């Protein structure tokens, strides 16, 4: 149960996070997560995406707690800034994304594999499609691109990808799904 905000010491919790005390991060989460989710939701406008933002923001808070400087502002303000920046980064990245779904990407890949050896025009078409795929992959944010490459180039399962990039399984699944949707639209 959250402590009344007037009695909760955000600065001390961030110092404890910097020392590696996981209970401090859990306390921050219990204290502010519902409000921070609201901040993220107002920016990204989708609940599932806002939950991803909140997750990534708390990872950032954990990793960057040592950079908090109480002389520059309050601990509570600092965590809100971290969440706001994370949400804005996601919103900006989404503005540049083009939607695609997994079926289209797989269809494109299998069409080329099934075509077999052909003449020079087929080789040219394959090269053009590969160039387009490369460009479309370049438009994805790094996390989604890496997840797709691990899945379709390295043949990793979602759980293997989650271990490789140290992210939750649900987040990896969402990144793969959204990344494939963006590729499908781009390859259109």
Coordinates of C-alpha atoms in Angstrom, one line a residue:
X1 CA 0.0 0.0 0.0
X2 CA 1.4 3.4 -0.9
X3 CA 2.6 5.8 1.7
X4 CA 1.0 9.2 1.7
X5 CA 3.1 11.2 -0.7
X6 CA 3.9 13.9 1.9
X7 CA 5.7 11.2 4.0
X8 CA 7.4 9.2 1.2
X9 CA 11.1 10.0 0.8
X10 CA 11.7 9.8 -3.0
X11 CA 15.2 11.1 -2.8
X12 CA 16.2 8.3 -0.3
X13 CA 14.5 5.7 -2.4
X14 CA 16.5 6.8 -5.5
X15 CA 19.7 6.8 -3.4
X16 CA 18.8 3.2 -2.3
X17 CA 18.2 2.2 -5.9
X18 CA 21.6 3.6 -6.8
X19 CA 23.0 1.3 -4.1
X20 CA 21.2 -1.7 -5.7
X21 CA 18.4 -2.1 -3.2
X22 CA 15.6 -3.6 -5.2
X23 CA 13.1 -3.0 -2.4
X24 CA 13.6 0.7 -3.0
X25 CA 12.6 0.4 -6.7
X26 CA 9.6 -1.7 -5.7
X27 CA 8.6 1.0 -3.2
X28 CA 8.8 3.6 -5.9
X29 CA 6.7 1.5 -8.2
X30 CA 4.1 0.9 -5.5
X31 CA 4.0 4.6 -4.6
X32 CA 3.8 6.1 -8.1
X33 CA 3.1 3.5 -10.8
X34 CA -0.6 4.2 -11.2
X35 CA 0.1 7.9 -11.6
X36 CA 3.0 7.4 -13.9
X37 CA 1.0 5.1 -16.1
X38 CA -1.5 8.0 -16.5
X39 CA 1.3 10.3 -17.6
X40 CA 2.5 7.7 -20.2
X41 CA -1.1 7.0 -21.3
X42 CA -1.7 10.7 -22.0
X43 CA 1.3 10.8 -24.3
X44 CA 1.1 7.5 -26.1
X45 CA -2.7 7.0 -26.1
X46 CA -2.6 3.2 -25.9
X47 CA -2.8 1.3 -22.6
X48 CA -0.5 -1.6 -23.7
X49 CA 2.0 0.8 -25.0
X50 CA 1.8 3.0 -21.9
X51 CA 2.5 -0.2 -19.8
X52 CA 5.6 -0.9 -22.0
X53 CA 6.7 2.7 -21.5
X54 CA 6.3 2.4 -17.7
X55 CA 8.2 -0.8 -17.7
X56 CA 11.1 0.6 -19.7
X57 CA 11.1 3.8 -17.6
X58 CA 11.4 1.9 -14.4
X59 CA 14.4 0.0 -15.9
X60 CA 15.9 3.3 -16.7
X61 CA 15.2 4.6 -13.2
X62 CA 16.9 1.6 -11.8
X63 CA 19.9 1.9 -14.1
X64 CA 20.2 5.7 -13.8
X65 CA 19.3 6.3 -10.1
X66 CA 23.0 7.1 -9.4
X67 CA 22.7 10.1 -11.7
X68 CA 19.9 11.7 -9.6
X69 CA 21.1 14.9 -8.1
X70 CA 18.9 16.3 -5.3
X71 CA 20.4 19.7 -5.7
X72 CA 18.9 20.0 -9.2
X73 CA 15.3 18.9 -8.2
X74 CA 13.1 16.5 -6.3
X75 CA 13.3 12.8 -6.6
X76 CA 9.6 12.6 -7.4
X77 CA 10.0 15.1 -10.2
X78 CA 13.0 13.2 -11.5
X79 CA 11.1 9.9 -11.9
X80 CA 8.2 11.8 -13.6
X81 CA 10.7 13.3 -16.1
X82 CA 12.1 9.9 -16.8
X83 CA 8.7 8.5 -17.6
X84 CA 7.7 11.5 -19.6
X85 CA 10.9 11.3 -21.7
X86 CA 10.4 7.6 -22.3
X87 CA 6.8 8.1 -23.4
X88 CA 7.8 11.0 -25.7
X89 CA 10.6 8.9 -27.3
X90 CA 8.1 6.1 -28.0
X91 CA 5.5 8.5 -29.4
X92 CA 8.2 10.0 -31.7
X93 CA 9.3 6.6 -32.8
X94 CA 5.7 5.6 -33.5
X95 CA 5.2 8.6 -35.6
X96 CA 7.9 7.3 -38.0
X97 CA 6.6 3.7 -38.0
X98 CA 4.7 2.0 -40.7
X99 CA 2.4 -0.9 -39.7
X100 CA 2.8 -4.4 -41.1
X101 CA 1.8 -7.8 -39.8
X102 CA 3.7 -11.0 -39.3
X103 CA 1.8 -12.9 -42.1
X104 CA 2.9 -10.4 -44.8
X105 CA 6.5 -10.5 -43.8
X106 CA 6.5 -14.3 -43.8
X107 CA 4.6 -14.4 -47.1
X108 CA 7.2 -12.1 -48.7
X109 CA 10.1 -14.2 -47.4
X110 CA 8.5 -17.5 -48.5
X111 CA 7.6 -16.2 -51.9
X112 CA 11.2 -15.5 -52.6
X113 CA 12.3 -18.9 -51.2
X114 CA 9.7 -20.8 -53.2
X115 CA 10.6 -19.0 -56.4
X116 CA 13.8 -21.0 -56.7
X117 CA 16.6 -20.2 -59.1
X118 CA 15.6 -18.0 -62.0
X119 CA 16.9 -15.6 -64.6
X120 CA 18.6 -12.3 -64.1
X121 CA 15.3 -10.4 -63.7
X122 CA 14.4 -12.6 -60.7
X123 CA 17.8 -11.9 -59.2
X124 CA 17.3 -8.2 -59.7
X125 CA 13.8 -8.3 -58.1
X126 CA 15.2 -10.2 -55.2
X127 CA 18.0 -7.6 -54.7
X128 CA 15.4 -4.8 -54.9
X129 CA 13.2 -6.5 -52.3
X130 CA 16.2 -7.1 -50.0
X131 CA 17.1 -3.5 -50.3
X132 CA 13.6 -2.4 -49.5
X133 CA 13.5 -4.8 -46.5
X134 CA 16.8 -3.3 -45.3
X135 CA 15.4 0.2 -45.6
X136 CA 12.2 -0.8 -43.8
X137 CA 14.2 -2.5 -41.0
X138 CA 16.1 0.8 -40.7
X139 CA 12.9 2.6 -39.9
X140 CA 12.2 0.4 -36.9
X141 CA 13.5 1.4 -33.4
X142 CA 16.5 -0.6 -32.3
X143 CA 14.6 -2.9 -29.9
X144 CA 12.0 -4.0 -32.4
X145 CA 14.6 -4.4 -35.2
X146 CA 16.8 -6.6 -32.9
X147 CA 13.9 -8.8 -31.8
X148 CA 12.9 -9.4 -35.4
X149 CA 16.4 -10.2 -36.5
X150 CA 17.0 -12.5 -33.6
X151 CA 13.7 -14.3 -34.4
X152 CA 13.9 -14.5 -38.2
X153 CA 17.7 -14.5 -38.9
X154 CA 19.0 -16.3 -35.8
X155 CA 15.9 -18.4 -35.3
X156 CA 15.4 -17.6 -31.7
X157 CA 12.2 -18.2 -29.8
X158 CA 10.6 -15.3 -28.0
X159 CA 11.9 -16.5 -24.6
X160 CA 15.4 -16.8 -26.0
X161 CA 15.2 -13.3 -27.3
X162 CA 14.0 -12.1 -23.9
X163 CA 17.1 -13.7 -22.3
X164 CA 19.4 -12.2 -24.9
X165 CA 18.2 -8.6 -24.5
X166 CA 17.3 -8.9 -20.8
X167 CA 13.7 -7.8 -21.3
X168 CA 10.4 -9.4 -20.2
X169 CA 8.8 -12.0 -22.5
X170 CA 5.6 -10.0 -22.9
X171 CA 7.6 -6.9 -24.0
X172 CA 9.6 -9.0 -26.6
X173 CA 6.4 -10.5 -28.0
X174 CA 4.9 -7.0 -28.3
X175 CA 8.0 -5.6 -30.0
X176 CA 8.1 -8.5 -32.5
X177 CA 4.4 -8.1 -33.3
X178 CA 4.6 -4.3 -33.7
X179 CA 7.9 -4.6 -35.7
X180 CA 6.4 -7.1 -38.1
X181 CA 3.3 -5.0 -38.5
X182 CA 5.5 -2.0 -39.4
X183 CA 7.5 -4.1 -41.9
X184 CA 4.4 -5.3 -43.6
X185 CA 3.2 -1.8 -44.1
X186 CA 6.5 -0.6 -45.3
X187 CA 7.0 -3.5 -47.7
X188 CA 3.4 -2.9 -48.9

